[in-house]
Amino acid sequence: MTTTWTVTEATAPESLDHPDAWALHGIEAVSRACVRSAWGHEDTVYRAASAAARLRDQTYTRRSYFVVTPAEGVGDPSAVAGFGFALMPIRGNAHLAEIEVWVHPDQRGQGLGTLLLATAEDVAVAAGRRTLLAPTEHAGEAAADDTTALVPPTGAGRIRAEDPLARFAQRHGYELGQGERYSVLRLPLPDGLLDGLHAEAARAAGDDYRLVRWTERAPDELVDGLAVLFTRMSTDAPSADLDIREEPWTADRVRTYERLAAEAGRGLATVGAVHVGTGTLAAMTVVERAPDAPESLDQGDTIVLPEHRGHRLGMLVKAEMLRFLADLAPRARRVHTWNAEENAYMLAINVALGFRPEGVIGLWQKRLD
């Protein structure tokens, strides 16, 4: 019998116990199945709590989440066969929509990905967005001698041409714009490694910089500097051929980010380097943690202001972060990170710390003009 599929937009529930939260619970279940199938773990799932927090506050990003179920399964989280979403920045990149589509491994081959993608694109177009970005996840990397491999314009981040997700993206008019390396650091680190790297970086930084640490909420005297770093991150991180422009951050946006993380049950740990002479927050690195996944951590943004580069601050704040995490998250066994393949400086830091490649994230672009 042919299944009639229905796409339903998720709403912001009063709580995760409310019946209206069914779609968000379905999103988490599908995400768990997809992540487990692709990577053999459930560390990087989309959690219902995160989706709920972000649906409730759309001050800086308009978000639309939707799920696909059999017609008779609307309202039942266990009936969700796939989900998608469209994220549309409001204060910058007003031309852009970031979209994703996920289909349960047991439900693939029925056209659900195409249905969800069309829904996401319709949402983006209705909002006036003309550039669409979409990621795909690929375990491993195509061999260097694979002449059929798909290669971004940067020349780094090779994807197997026969990969189903790559073929799906191309079939729907998307072009490969960039490859990100997905890496994992296994903890604990070998004895002596971290101390040696930290000491070398500290010597290079000298007395001109002091380290600061905090969890959850940034100190009031540093929040403006943190906003500057997040703004610079939007343009300083390599973006290859992708049509990504500056994303402005303010102190208010930093506070919103912190509040949403708390509402989603995500802990934030931040290490910064302050320039002693000026009081400028010159560098920072952020790690997110989820209480229900104590063995897993997500490495977020790391950046050094251009005028303060050359003092090994990138290594210093990341090495200090791992020291911090030893006390803050002693049960952690894996740190996940994603970096543009052409970002040689940051990749070199990660490799020195012990991060090892797991796969490639393809970043695909579709221009509608």
PDB file of N, CA, C and O in Angstrom, residues 6 26 45 53 81 90 94 129 136-137 153 161 232 258 264 305 310 354 360:
ATOM      1  N   THR A   6       2.866  13.375   5.069  1.00  0.00           N
ATOM      2  CA  THR A   6       2.432  14.716   5.451  1.00  0.00           C
ATOM      3  C   THR A   6       3.586  15.464   6.103  1.00  0.00           C
ATOM      4  O   THR A   6       4.268  14.911   6.965  1.00  0.00           O
ATOM      5  N   GLY A  26      10.316  13.812  17.862  1.00  0.00           N
ATOM      6  CA  GLY A  26      10.549  13.034  16.648  1.00  0.00           C
ATOM      7  C   GLY A  26      11.827  13.442  15.954  1.00  0.00           C
ATOM      8  O   GLY A  26      12.572  12.592  15.433  1.00  0.00           O
ATOM      9  N   VAL A  45      23.771  14.689  18.195  1.00  0.00           N
ATOM     10  CA  VAL A  45      22.366  14.709  17.786  1.00  0.00           C
ATOM     11  C   VAL A  45      21.755  16.096  17.970  1.00  0.00           C
ATOM     12  O   VAL A  45      22.241  16.917  18.758  1.00  0.00           O
ATOM     13  N   ALA A  53      14.195  25.689  22.512  1.00  0.00           N
ATOM     14  CA  ALA A  53      14.724  26.992  22.933  1.00  0.00           C
ATOM     15  C   ALA A  53      14.864  27.931  21.751  1.00  0.00           C
ATOM     16  O   ALA A  53      14.534  29.129  21.838  1.00  0.00           O
ATOM     17  N   ALA A  81       9.472  10.294  10.236  1.00  0.00           N
ATOM     18  CA  ALA A  81      10.399   9.576   9.359  1.00  0.00           C
ATOM     19  C   ALA A  81      11.550  10.455   8.892  1.00  0.00           C
ATOM     20  O   ALA A  81      12.535   9.952   8.347  1.00  0.00           O
ATOM     21  N   ILE A  90      18.796  37.367  10.585  1.00  0.00           N
ATOM     22  CA  ILE A  90      17.986  38.578  10.520  1.00  0.00           C
ATOM     23  C   ILE A  90      18.842  39.839  10.510  1.00  0.00           C
ATOM     24  O   ILE A  90      18.570  40.779   9.773  1.00  0.00           O
ATOM     25  N   ALA A  94      21.058  38.725   5.151  1.00  0.00           N
ATOM     26  CA  ALA A  94      19.622  38.655   4.897  1.00  0.00           C
ATOM     27  C   ALA A  94      19.297  38.023   3.551  1.00  0.00           C
ATOM     28  O   ALA A  94      18.126  37.804   3.232  1.00  0.00           O
ATOM     29  N   ARG A 129      14.973  34.844   0.548  1.00  0.00           N
ATOM     30  CA  ARG A 129      16.364  34.391   0.514  1.00  0.00           C
ATOM     31  C   ARG A 129      16.697  33.867  -0.877  1.00  0.00           C
ATOM     32  O   ARG A 129      15.923  33.129  -1.482  1.00  0.00           O
ATOM     33  N   THR A 136      26.319  18.322   4.016  1.00  0.00           N
ATOM     34  CA  THR A 136      26.180  16.866   3.969  1.00  0.00           C
ATOM     35  C   THR A 136      27.342  16.255   4.733  1.00  0.00           C
ATOM     36  O   THR A 136      28.444  16.809   4.760  1.00  0.00           O
ATOM     37  N   GLU A 137      27.105  15.111   5.364  1.00  0.00           N
ATOM     38  CA  GLU A 137      28.120  14.462   6.193  1.00  0.00           C
ATOM     39  C   GLU A 137      28.626  13.205   5.510  1.00  0.00           C
ATOM     40  O   GLU A 137      27.839  12.392   5.018  1.00  0.00           O
ATOM     41  N   PRO A 153      36.256  24.308  -4.619  1.00  0.00           N
ATOM     42  CA  PRO A 153      37.157  25.245  -5.292  1.00  0.00           C
ATOM     43  C   PRO A 153      38.478  25.457  -4.569  1.00  0.00           C
ATOM     44  O   PRO A 153      39.480  25.798  -5.195  1.00  0.00           O
ATOM     45  N   ALA A 161      32.436  10.669  -5.307  1.00  0.00           N
ATOM     46  CA  ALA A 161      31.396  11.059  -6.261  1.00  0.00           C
ATOM     47  C   ALA A 161      30.151  10.195  -6.131  1.00  0.00           C
ATOM     48  O   ALA A 161      29.032  10.652  -6.402  1.00  0.00           O
ATOM     49  N   ARG A 232      33.864  38.926  14.163  1.00  0.00           N
ATOM     50  CA  ARG A 232      35.021  38.640  13.313  1.00  0.00           C
ATOM     51  C   ARG A 232      35.026  37.182  12.864  1.00  0.00           C
ATOM     52  O   ARG A 232      35.487  36.864  11.756  1.00  0.00           O
ATOM     53  N   GLU A 258      23.844  33.007  25.259  1.00  0.00           N
ATOM     54  CA  GLU A 258      24.075  32.334  26.546  1.00  0.00           C
ATOM     55  C   GLU A 258      22.765  31.836  27.148  1.00  0.00           C
ATOM     56  O   GLU A 258      22.700  30.715  27.664  1.00  0.00           O
ATOM     57  N   ALA A 264      18.436  25.346  26.580  1.00  0.00           N
ATOM     58  CA  ALA A 264      18.573  24.081  25.841  1.00  0.00           C
ATOM     59  C   ALA A 264      19.309  23.019  26.643  1.00  0.00           C
ATOM     60  O   ALA A 264      19.469  21.893  26.177  1.00  0.00           O
ATOM     61  N   LEU A 305      42.160  37.652  17.117  1.00  0.00           N
ATOM     62  CA  LEU A 305      42.085  38.871  16.322  1.00  0.00           C
ATOM     63  C   LEU A 305      43.345  39.013  15.469  1.00  0.00           C
ATOM     64  O   LEU A 305      44.451  38.743  15.948  1.00  0.00           O
ATOM     65  N   GLY A 310      50.362  35.636  15.734  1.00  0.00           N
ATOM     66  CA  GLY A 310      51.815  35.512  15.777  1.00  0.00           C
ATOM     67  C   GLY A 310      52.368  35.292  17.171  1.00  0.00           C
ATOM     68  O   GLY A 310      53.591  35.238  17.356  1.00  0.00           O
ATOM     69  N   GLY A 354      46.104  16.362  19.062  1.00  0.00           N
ATOM     70  CA  GLY A 354      45.701  14.971  18.969  1.00  0.00           C
ATOM     71  C   GLY A 354      44.385  14.720  18.271  1.00  0.00           C
ATOM     72  O   GLY A 354      43.910  13.577  18.232  1.00  0.00           O
ATOM     73  N   VAL A 360      34.380  14.214   6.246  1.00  0.00           N
ATOM     74  CA  VAL A 360      34.275  15.517   5.591  1.00  0.00           C
ATOM     75  C   VAL A 360      32.823  15.978   5.655  1.00  0.00           C
ATOM     76  O   VAL A 360      31.899  15.189   5.433  1.00  0.00           O
TER      77      VAL A 360
END
